[in-house]
Amino acid sequence: FESRQLTGRHVIITAGPTREALDPVRYLSNHSSGKMGFALAEACAEAGARVTLIAGPVHLATPPRVQRVDVVSACDMLGASETAVNDAVASLGAARVVFIATAAVADYRPAQVAGQKIKKGLKDDTLDITLIKNPDIVATIAARADKPFVMGFAAETQQVEGYACDKLSRKRLDLIACNDVSRGDIGFQSDDNAMVVFWPDAGQGSSAAAPGLGRAELAKAPKTQIARALVG
Ligand code: C5P
């Protein structure tokens, strides 16, 4: 890990959960802590990159020399990501821009946000809420004509590597890091992580288990250390 190897690059990172409003006082969300994305932001800044961190609602301090943009919903996060990528590509060119998607974006949002607090029905024991699909932020960025280098994450509870390889090609990613969130000792709220990384590689690095893909393992370590290993 060389300390200034990302000098001259702009790294844009999404992190944390998103919140999808149901009404003025309620929302749908998830337990993402944002720790992996914040650790990566810190590691990239230490490595000399200009870093923009697009964060959902999390309780974490902004790492030194990182420009933070706070967002709430998936649609806000997409807008902020597109703005950041547009600006970075315009000033440096796509080849010097890296987009890293660590955010646990809500897959769906309520189709309608009630203007007033939804009241409990006196007679109804059930409440139906229609959800619509959120935009896929990382896939949207990877589909650009002026595509930066795009990295995604895959947290799975089964067939971890198979699903990750599928995501790599479906979302047109340049790199994917996957981990098994059914393990209690790593992932989500934890300070530690362990990962397997895949990237398109038709040549020598191609692994037998995943033909056409390179594969590398990062053993269980603190997220700060995993972040440094990913940067390297
Ligand atoms: O499809 P899945 O949610 O498992 O994919 C995970 C990867 O895609 C992560 O890198 C995540 O940040 C990104 N993602 C995204 N926008 C979504 C859903 C996932 O950027 N709406």
PDB file of C-alpha atoms and ligand atoms in Angstrom:
ATOM      1  CA  PHE A   1       0.000   0.000   0.000  1.00  0.00           C
ATOM      2  CA  GLU A   2       1.751   3.084  -1.235  1.00  0.00           C
ATOM      3  CA  SER A   3       0.549   6.230   0.434  1.00  0.00           C
ATOM      4  CA  ARG A   4      -0.020   8.483  -2.619  1.00  0.00           C
ATOM      5  CA  GLN A   5      -1.080   6.025  -5.313  1.00  0.00           C
ATOM      6  CA  LEU A   6      -4.470   7.684  -5.939  1.00  0.00           C
ATOM      7  CA  THR A   7      -3.082  11.190  -6.464  1.00  0.00           C
ATOM      8  CA  GLY A   8      -4.815  12.866  -9.422  1.00  0.00           C
ATOM      9  CA  ARG A   9      -7.930  10.681  -9.090  1.00  0.00           C
ATOM     10  CA  HIS A  10     -11.382  11.570  -7.844  1.00  0.00           C
ATOM     11  CA  VAL A  11     -13.136   8.783  -5.930  1.00  0.00           C
ATOM     12  CA  ILE A  12     -16.886   9.034  -5.370  1.00  0.00           C
ATOM     13  CA  ILE A  13     -18.334   6.683  -2.771  1.00  0.00           C
ATOM     14  CA  THR A  14     -21.930   5.957  -1.746  1.00  0.00           C
ATOM     15  CA  ALA A  15     -22.396   4.732   1.823  1.00  0.00           C
ATOM     16  CA  GLY A  16     -24.960   3.813   4.454  1.00  0.00           C
ATOM     17  CA  PRO A  17     -28.659   3.051   4.107  1.00  0.00           C
ATOM     18  CA  THR A  18     -31.322   5.056   2.311  1.00  0.00           C
ATOM     19  CA  ARG A  19     -34.611   6.108   3.902  1.00  0.00           C
ATOM     20  CA  GLU A  20     -37.807   5.912   1.902  1.00  0.00           C
ATOM     21  CA  ALA A  21     -40.590   8.082   3.306  1.00  0.00           C
ATOM     22  CA  LEU A  22     -44.086   6.696   3.846  1.00  0.00           C
ATOM     23  CA  ASP A  23     -45.495   9.892   5.348  1.00  0.00           C
ATOM     24  CA  PRO A  24     -44.008  12.920   7.168  1.00  0.00           C
ATOM     25  CA  VAL A  25     -43.024  10.817  10.224  1.00  0.00           C
ATOM     26  CA  ARG A  26     -42.331   7.274   8.934  1.00  0.00           C
ATOM     27  CA  TYR A  27     -39.936   5.568   6.564  1.00  0.00           C
ATOM     28  CA  LEU A  28     -38.602   2.213   5.295  1.00  0.00           C
ATOM     29  CA  SER A  29     -34.885   1.586   5.746  1.00  0.00           C
ATOM     30  CA  ASN A  30     -32.275  -1.020   6.757  1.00  0.00           C
ATOM     31  CA  HIS A  31     -29.499  -1.602   9.303  1.00  0.00           C
ATOM     32  CA  SER A  32     -26.506  -0.541   7.186  1.00  0.00           C
ATOM     33  CA  SER A  33     -23.966   1.271   9.393  1.00  0.00           C
ATOM     34  CA  GLY A  34     -22.002   2.952   6.589  1.00  0.00           C
ATOM     35  CA  LYS A  35     -18.714   1.803   8.175  1.00  0.00           C
ATOM     36  CA  MET A  36     -17.304   0.115   5.053  1.00  0.00           C
ATOM     37  CA  GLY A  37     -17.926   3.169   2.848  1.00  0.00           C
ATOM     38  CA  PHE A  38     -16.518   5.599   5.424  1.00  0.00           C
ATOM     39  CA  ALA A  39     -13.433   3.373   5.889  1.00  0.00           C
ATOM     40  CA  LEU A  40     -12.928   3.334   2.113  1.00  0.00           C
ATOM     41  CA  ALA A  41     -13.328   7.111   1.915  1.00  0.00           C
ATOM     42  CA  GLU A  42     -10.638   7.532   4.567  1.00  0.00           C
ATOM     43  CA  ALA A  43      -8.287   5.045   2.852  1.00  0.00           C
ATOM     44  CA  CYS A  44      -8.748   6.717  -0.562  1.00  0.00           C
ATOM     45  CA  ALA A  45      -8.071  10.193   0.905  1.00  0.00           C
ATOM     46  CA  GLU A  46      -4.936   8.841   2.640  1.00  0.00           C
ATOM     47  CA  ALA A  47      -3.858   7.449  -0.741  1.00  0.00           C
ATOM     48  CA  GLY A  48      -4.030  10.960  -2.215  1.00  0.00           C
ATOM     49  CA  ALA A  49      -7.401  10.922  -3.988  1.00  0.00           C
ATOM     50  CA  ARG A  50      -9.926  13.695  -3.947  1.00  0.00           C
ATOM     51  CA  VAL A  51     -12.912  11.985  -2.263  1.00  0.00           C
ATOM     52  CA  THR A  52     -16.630  12.712  -2.371  1.00  0.00           C
ATOM     53  CA  LEU A  53     -18.648  10.644   0.096  1.00  0.00           C
ATOM     54  CA  ILE A  54     -22.383  10.486  -0.598  1.00  0.00           C
ATOM     55  CA  ALA A  55     -23.878   9.335   2.686  1.00  0.00           C
ATOM     56  CA  GLY A  56     -27.334   8.163   3.672  1.00  0.00           C
ATOM     57  CA  PRO A  57     -28.414   8.727   7.308  1.00  0.00           C
ATOM     58  CA  VAL A  58     -25.564   7.338   9.471  1.00  0.00           C
ATOM     59  CA  HIS A  59     -23.963   8.186  12.809  1.00  0.00           C
ATOM     60  CA  LEU A  60     -20.363   8.492  11.673  1.00  0.00           C
ATOM     61  CA  ALA A  61     -17.860  11.334  11.636  1.00  0.00           C
ATOM     62  CA  THR A  62     -16.621  12.550   8.252  1.00  0.00           C
ATOM     63  CA  PRO A  63     -13.013  11.346   7.665  1.00  0.00           C
ATOM     64  CA  PRO A  64     -10.348  14.064   7.242  1.00  0.00           C
ATOM     65  CA  ARG A  65     -10.075  15.684   3.778  1.00  0.00           C
ATOM     66  CA  VAL A  66     -13.306  14.030   2.568  1.00  0.00           C
ATOM     67  CA  GLN A  67     -16.091  16.081   1.023  1.00  0.00           C
ATOM     68  CA  ARG A  68     -19.390  14.731   2.346  1.00  0.00           C
ATOM     69  CA  VAL A  69     -22.812  15.066   0.720  1.00  0.00           C
ATOM     70  CA  ASP A  70     -25.710  13.951   2.944  1.00  0.00           C
ATOM     71  CA  VAL A  71     -28.747  12.404   1.287  1.00  0.00           C
ATOM     72  CA  VAL A  72     -31.871  10.625   2.504  1.00  0.00           C
ATOM     73  CA  SER A  73     -33.597   8.589  -0.224  1.00  0.00           C
ATOM     74  CA  ALA A  74     -32.346   6.417  -3.093  1.00  0.00           C
ATOM     75  CA  CYS A  75     -33.555   9.019  -5.606  1.00  0.00           C
ATOM     76  CA  ASP A  76     -31.578  11.725  -3.747  1.00  0.00           C
ATOM     77  CA  MET A  77     -28.524   9.442  -3.719  1.00  0.00           C
ATOM     78  CA  LEU A  78     -28.791   8.871  -7.491  1.00  0.00           C
ATOM     79  CA  GLY A  79     -29.070  12.620  -8.114  1.00  0.00           C
ATOM     80  CA  ALA A  80     -26.069  13.413  -5.901  1.00  0.00           C
ATOM     81  CA  SER A  81     -24.052  10.577  -7.519  1.00  0.00           C
ATOM     82  CA  GLU A  82     -24.782  11.792 -11.042  1.00  0.00           C
ATOM     83  CA  THR A  83     -23.877  15.380 -10.127  1.00  0.00           C
ATOM     84  CA  ALA A  84     -20.596  14.271  -8.512  1.00  0.00           C
ATOM     85  CA  VAL A  85     -19.659  11.997 -11.445  1.00  0.00           C
ATOM     86  CA  ASN A  86     -20.576  14.701 -14.014  1.00  0.00           C
ATOM     87  CA  ASP A  87     -18.347  17.247 -12.260  1.00  0.00           C
ATOM     88  CA  ALA A  88     -15.438  14.830 -11.749  1.00  0.00           C
ATOM     89  CA  VAL A  89     -15.521  13.516 -15.338  1.00  0.00           C
ATOM     90  CA  ALA A  90     -15.740  17.081 -16.711  1.00  0.00           C
ATOM     91  CA  SER A  91     -12.641  18.168 -14.801  1.00  0.00           C
ATOM     92  CA  LEU A  92     -10.449  15.014 -14.908  1.00  0.00           C
ATOM     93  CA  GLY A  93     -11.828  12.722 -17.645  1.00  0.00           C
ATOM     94  CA  ALA A  94     -13.577   9.380 -16.975  1.00  0.00           C
ATOM     95  CA  ALA A  95     -10.292   7.428 -16.779  1.00  0.00           C
ATOM     96  CA  ARG A  96      -9.334   9.284 -13.586  1.00  0.00           C
ATOM     97  CA  VAL A  97     -12.678   8.866 -11.841  1.00  0.00           C
ATOM     98  CA  VAL A  98     -13.610   5.926  -9.605  1.00  0.00           C
ATOM     99  CA  PHE A  99     -17.173   5.259  -8.414  1.00  0.00           C
ATOM    100  CA  ILE A 100     -17.532   2.912  -5.437  1.00  0.00           C
ATOM    101  CA  ALA A 101     -21.028   1.820  -4.386  1.00  0.00           C
ATOM    102  CA  THR A 102     -21.101   0.564  -0.789  1.00  0.00           C
ATOM    103  CA  ALA A 103     -24.552   1.951   0.040  1.00  0.00           C
ATOM    104  CA  ALA A 104     -27.333  -0.440   1.035  1.00  0.00           C
ATOM    105  CA  VAL A 105     -29.880   1.236  -1.210  1.00  0.00           C
ATOM    106  CA  ALA A 106     -33.521   0.324  -0.518  1.00  0.00           C
ATOM    107  CA  ASP A 107     -34.707  -1.804  -3.436  1.00  0.00           C
ATOM    108  CA  TYR A 108     -38.221  -0.324  -3.261  1.00  0.00           C
ATOM    109  CA  ARG A 109     -39.924   2.859  -2.060  1.00  0.00           C
ATOM    110  CA  PRO A 110     -43.562   3.594  -1.268  1.00  0.00           C
ATOM    111  CA  ALA A 111     -45.349   4.443  -4.538  1.00  0.00           C
ATOM    112  CA  GLN A 112     -46.987   7.386  -2.816  1.00  0.00           C
ATOM    113  CA  VAL A 113     -45.732   9.503   0.065  1.00  0.00           C
ATOM    114  CA  ALA A 114     -48.732  10.579   2.158  1.00  0.00           C
ATOM    115  CA  GLY A 115     -48.836  14.336   2.747  1.00  0.00           C
ATOM    116  CA  GLN A 116     -50.139  13.831   6.303  1.00  0.00           C
ATOM    117  CA  LYS A 117     -49.452  11.176   8.933  1.00  0.00           C
ATOM    118  CA  ILE A 118     -51.224   7.935   7.979  1.00  0.00           C
ATOM    119  CA  LYS A 119     -53.870   7.270  10.639  1.00  0.00           C
ATOM    120  CA  LYS A 120     -54.513   3.879  12.187  1.00  0.00           C
ATOM    121  CA  GLY A 121     -57.779   2.445  10.779  1.00  0.00           C
ATOM    122  CA  LEU A 122     -60.245   1.746  13.609  1.00  0.00           C
ATOM    123  CA  LYS A 123     -61.764  -1.210  11.756  1.00  0.00           C
ATOM    124  CA  ASP A 124     -58.845  -2.372   9.592  1.00  0.00           C
ATOM    125  CA  ASP A 125     -56.328  -4.888  10.934  1.00  0.00           C
ATOM    126  CA  THR A 126     -54.183  -4.676   7.808  1.00  0.00           C
ATOM    127  CA  LEU A 127     -52.687  -1.840   5.798  1.00  0.00           C
ATOM    128  CA  ASP A 128     -51.551  -2.295   2.206  1.00  0.00           C
ATOM    129  CA  ILE A 129     -48.627  -0.258   0.936  1.00  0.00           C
ATOM    130  CA  THR A 130     -47.682  -0.364  -2.733  1.00  0.00           C
ATOM    131  CA  LEU A 131     -43.946  -0.199  -3.370  1.00  0.00           C
ATOM    132  CA  ILE A 132     -42.159   0.684  -6.590  1.00  0.00           C
ATOM    133  CA  LYS A 133     -38.610  -0.188  -7.576  1.00  0.00           C
ATOM    134  CA  ASN A 134     -35.850   2.299  -6.871  1.00  0.00           C
ATOM    135  CA  PRO A 135     -33.275   3.157  -9.553  1.00  0.00           C
ATOM    136  CA  ASP A 136     -30.085   1.056  -9.472  1.00  0.00           C
ATOM    137  CA  ILE A 137     -27.463   3.722  -8.778  1.00  0.00           C
ATOM    138  CA  VAL A 138     -24.300   1.761  -9.551  1.00  0.00           C
ATOM    139  CA  ALA A 139     -25.792   0.265 -12.740  1.00  0.00           C
ATOM    140  CA  THR A 140     -26.864   3.752 -13.882  1.00  0.00           C
ATOM    141  CA  ILE A 141     -23.332   5.099 -13.405  1.00  0.00           C
ATOM    142  CA  ALA A 142     -21.811   2.025 -15.107  1.00  0.00           C
ATOM    143  CA  ALA A 143     -24.125   2.455 -18.136  1.00  0.00           C
ATOM    144  CA  ARG A 144     -22.735   5.936 -18.943  1.00  0.00           C
ATOM    145  CA  ALA A 145     -20.901   6.461 -22.227  1.00  0.00           C
ATOM    146  CA  ASP A 146     -18.184   8.269 -20.222  1.00  0.00           C
ATOM    147  CA  LYS A 147     -17.964   5.458 -17.688  1.00  0.00           C
ATOM    148  CA  PRO A 148     -15.656   5.824 -14.695  1.00  0.00           C
ATOM    149  CA  PHE A 149     -14.051   2.783 -13.062  1.00  0.00           C
ATOM    150  CA  VAL A 150     -16.992   1.273 -11.160  1.00  0.00           C
ATOM    151  CA  MET A 151     -16.833  -0.945  -8.115  1.00  0.00           C
ATOM    152  CA  GLY A 152     -19.782  -2.585  -6.364  1.00  0.00           C
ATOM    153  CA  PHE A 153     -20.398  -4.665  -3.276  1.00  0.00           C
ATOM    154  CA  ALA A 154     -22.563  -7.734  -2.785  1.00  0.00           C
ATOM    155  CA  ALA A 155     -23.768  -8.808   0.644  1.00  0.00           C
ATOM    156  CA  GLU A 156     -25.372 -12.228   0.397  1.00  0.00           C
ATOM    157  CA  THR A 157     -26.554 -14.994   2.715  1.00  0.00           C
ATOM    158  CA  GLN A 158     -26.204 -17.881   0.233  1.00  0.00           C
ATOM    159  CA  GLN A 159     -24.409 -18.704  -3.067  1.00  0.00           C
ATOM    160  CA  VAL A 160     -22.330 -15.624  -2.256  1.00  0.00           C
ATOM    161  CA  GLU A 161     -19.774 -15.892  -5.055  1.00  0.00           C
ATOM    162  CA  GLY A 162     -22.292 -16.991  -7.706  1.00  0.00           C
ATOM    163  CA  TYR A 163     -24.604 -14.029  -7.082  1.00  0.00           C
ATOM    164  CA  ALA A 164     -21.630 -11.647  -6.999  1.00  0.00           C
ATOM    165  CA  CYS A 165     -20.336 -12.814 -10.406  1.00  0.00           C
ATOM    166  CA  ASP A 166     -23.842 -12.450 -11.799  1.00  0.00           C
ATOM    167  CA  LYS A 167     -24.026  -8.850 -10.463  1.00  0.00           C
ATOM    168  CA  LEU A 168     -20.603  -8.019 -11.876  1.00  0.00           C
ATOM    169  CA  SER A 169     -21.766  -8.722 -15.429  1.00  0.00           C
ATOM    170  CA  ARG A 170     -25.408  -7.590 -15.104  1.00  0.00           C
ATOM    171  CA  LYS A 171     -24.456  -4.189 -13.647  1.00  0.00           C
ATOM    172  CA  ARG A 172     -21.362  -3.875 -15.909  1.00  0.00           C
ATOM    173  CA  LEU A 173     -19.014  -3.407 -12.936  1.00  0.00           C
ATOM    174  CA  ASP A 174     -15.218  -3.370 -13.181  1.00  0.00           C
ATOM    175  CA  LEU A 175     -14.794  -4.903  -9.713  1.00  0.00           C
ATOM    176  CA  ILE A 176     -17.088  -6.480  -7.119  1.00  0.00           C
ATOM    177  CA  ALA A 177     -16.359  -7.314  -3.494  1.00  0.00           C
ATOM    178  CA  CYS A 178     -18.673  -9.849  -1.874  1.00  0.00           C
ATOM    179  CA  ASN A 179     -19.196 -11.082   1.643  1.00  0.00           C
ATOM    180  CA  ASP A 180     -21.380 -13.558   3.494  1.00  0.00           C
ATOM    181  CA  VAL A 181     -23.690 -11.561   5.786  1.00  0.00           C
ATOM    182  CA  SER A 182     -25.110 -14.740   7.339  1.00  0.00           C
ATOM    183  CA  ARG A 183     -21.824 -14.845   9.306  1.00  0.00           C
ATOM    184  CA  GLY A 184     -22.421 -12.933  12.548  1.00  0.00           C
ATOM    185  CA  ASP A 185     -18.795 -11.878  12.953  1.00  0.00           C
ATOM    186  CA  ILE A 186     -18.489  -9.740   9.789  1.00  0.00           C
ATOM    187  CA  GLY A 187     -20.481  -7.363   7.581  1.00  0.00           C
ATOM    188  CA  PHE A 188     -23.275  -4.870   8.286  1.00  0.00           C
ATOM    189  CA  GLN A 189     -22.883  -3.401  11.824  1.00  0.00           C
ATOM    190  CA  SER A 190     -19.543  -5.101  12.472  1.00  0.00           C
ATOM    191  CA  ASP A 191     -16.136  -3.404  12.524  1.00  0.00           C
ATOM    192  CA  ASP A 192     -14.672  -6.432  10.707  1.00  0.00           C
ATOM    193  CA  ASN A 193     -15.161  -7.787   7.230  1.00  0.00           C
ATOM    194  CA  ALA A 194     -13.868 -10.611   5.033  1.00  0.00           C
ATOM    195  CA  MET A 195     -14.258 -10.468   1.292  1.00  0.00           C
ATOM    196  CA  VAL A 196     -13.784 -12.162  -2.041  1.00  0.00           C
ATOM    197  CA  VAL A 197     -13.161  -9.835  -4.985  1.00  0.00           C
ATOM    198  CA  PHE A 198     -13.932 -10.555  -8.675  1.00  0.00           C
ATOM    199  CA  TRP A 199     -13.151  -8.597 -11.854  1.00  0.00           C
ATOM    200  CA  PRO A 200     -13.447  -9.324 -15.590  1.00  0.00           C
ATOM    201  CA  ASP A 201     -10.214 -11.041 -16.650  1.00  0.00           C
ATOM    202  CA  ALA A 202     -10.029 -13.278 -19.670  1.00  0.00           C
ATOM    203  CA  GLY A 203      -6.276 -13.801 -19.322  1.00  0.00           C
ATOM    204  CA  GLN A 204      -3.818 -15.466 -16.961  1.00  0.00           C
ATOM    205  CA  GLY A 205      -5.539 -14.340 -13.762  1.00  0.00           C
ATOM    206  CA  SER A 206      -8.788 -16.083 -14.715  1.00  0.00           C
ATOM    207  CA  SER A 207      -9.805 -18.522 -11.961  1.00  0.00           C
ATOM    208  CA  ALA A 208     -11.021 -22.093 -12.483  1.00  0.00           C
ATOM    209  CA  ALA A 209     -14.080 -21.531 -10.274  1.00  0.00           C
ATOM    210  CA  ALA A 210     -15.187 -18.461 -12.241  1.00  0.00           C
ATOM    211  CA  PRO A 211     -13.929 -18.649 -15.847  1.00  0.00           C
ATOM    212  CA  GLY A 212     -13.289 -15.241 -17.410  1.00  0.00           C
ATOM    213  CA  LEU A 213     -13.003 -13.601 -13.996  1.00  0.00           C
ATOM    214  CA  GLY A 214     -10.081 -12.785 -11.752  1.00  0.00           C
ATOM    215  CA  ARG A 215     -10.575 -13.729  -8.081  1.00  0.00           C
ATOM    216  CA  ALA A 216      -8.823 -12.666  -4.869  1.00  0.00           C
ATOM    217  CA  GLU A 217      -9.572 -13.262  -1.178  1.00  0.00           C
ATOM    218  CA  LEU A 218      -9.233 -10.692   1.600  1.00  0.00           C
ATOM    219  CA  ALA A 219      -9.112 -12.494   4.969  1.00  0.00           C
ATOM    220  CA  LYS A 220     -11.123 -11.289   7.975  1.00  0.00           C
ATOM    221  CA  ALA A 221      -9.758  -7.955   9.196  1.00  0.00           C
ATOM    222  CA  PRO A 222     -10.989  -4.582  10.503  1.00  0.00           C
ATOM    223  CA  LYS A 223     -12.911  -2.649   7.814  1.00  0.00           C
ATOM    224  CA  THR A 224     -10.221   0.053   7.900  1.00  0.00           C
ATOM    225  CA  GLN A 225      -7.634  -2.577   6.915  1.00  0.00           C
ATOM    226  CA  ILE A 226      -9.910  -4.180   4.285  1.00  0.00           C
ATOM    227  CA  ALA A 227     -10.423  -0.692   2.823  1.00  0.00           C
ATOM    228  CA  ARG A 228      -6.662  -0.189   2.541  1.00  0.00           C
ATOM    229  CA  ALA A 229      -6.278  -3.606   0.886  1.00  0.00           C
ATOM    230  CA  LEU A 230      -9.019  -2.740  -1.650  1.00  0.00           C
ATOM    231  CA  VAL A 231      -7.332   0.572  -2.462  1.00  0.00           C
ATOM    232  CA  GLY A 232      -4.043  -1.260  -2.980  1.00  0.00           C
TER     233      GLY A 232
HETATM  234  O1  C5P B   1     -28.436  -5.792  -6.254  1.00  0.00           O
HETATM  235  P1  C5P B   1     -27.748  -5.499  -4.954  1.00  0.00           P
HETATM  236  O2  C5P B   1     -28.475  -4.499  -4.105  1.00  0.00           O
HETATM  237  O3  C5P B   1     -27.397  -6.713  -4.142  1.00  0.00           O
HETATM  238  O4  C5P B   1     -26.354  -4.868  -5.412  1.00  0.00           O
HETATM  239  C1  C5P B   1     -25.438  -4.383  -4.510  1.00  0.00           C
HETATM  240  C2  C5P B   1     -24.572  -3.339  -5.164  1.00  0.00           C
HETATM  241  O5  C5P B   1     -25.332  -2.444  -5.981  1.00  0.00           O
HETATM  242  C3  C5P B   1     -23.922  -2.458  -4.120  1.00  0.00           C
HETATM  243  O6  C5P B   1     -22.701  -2.003  -4.659  1.00  0.00           O
HETATM  244  C4  C5P B   1     -24.942  -1.343  -3.970  1.00  0.00           C
HETATM  245  O7  C5P B   1     -24.358  -0.159  -3.434  1.00  0.00           O
HETATM  246  C5  C5P B   1     -25.409  -1.152  -5.401  1.00  0.00           C
HETATM  247  N1  C5P B   1     -26.806  -0.696  -5.545  1.00  0.00           N
HETATM  248  C6  C5P B   1     -27.059   0.580  -6.044  1.00  0.00           C
HETATM  249  N2  C5P B   1     -28.372   0.978  -6.226  1.00  0.00           N
HETATM  250  C7  C5P B   1     -29.397   0.152  -5.910  1.00  0.00           C
HETATM  251  C8  C5P B   1     -29.134  -1.133  -5.406  1.00  0.00           C
HETATM  252  C9  C5P B   1     -27.823  -1.525  -5.220  1.00  0.00           C
HETATM  253  O8  C5P B   1     -26.123   1.342  -6.317  1.00  0.00           O
HETATM  254  N3  C5P B   1     -30.647   0.566  -6.086  1.00  0.00           N
END
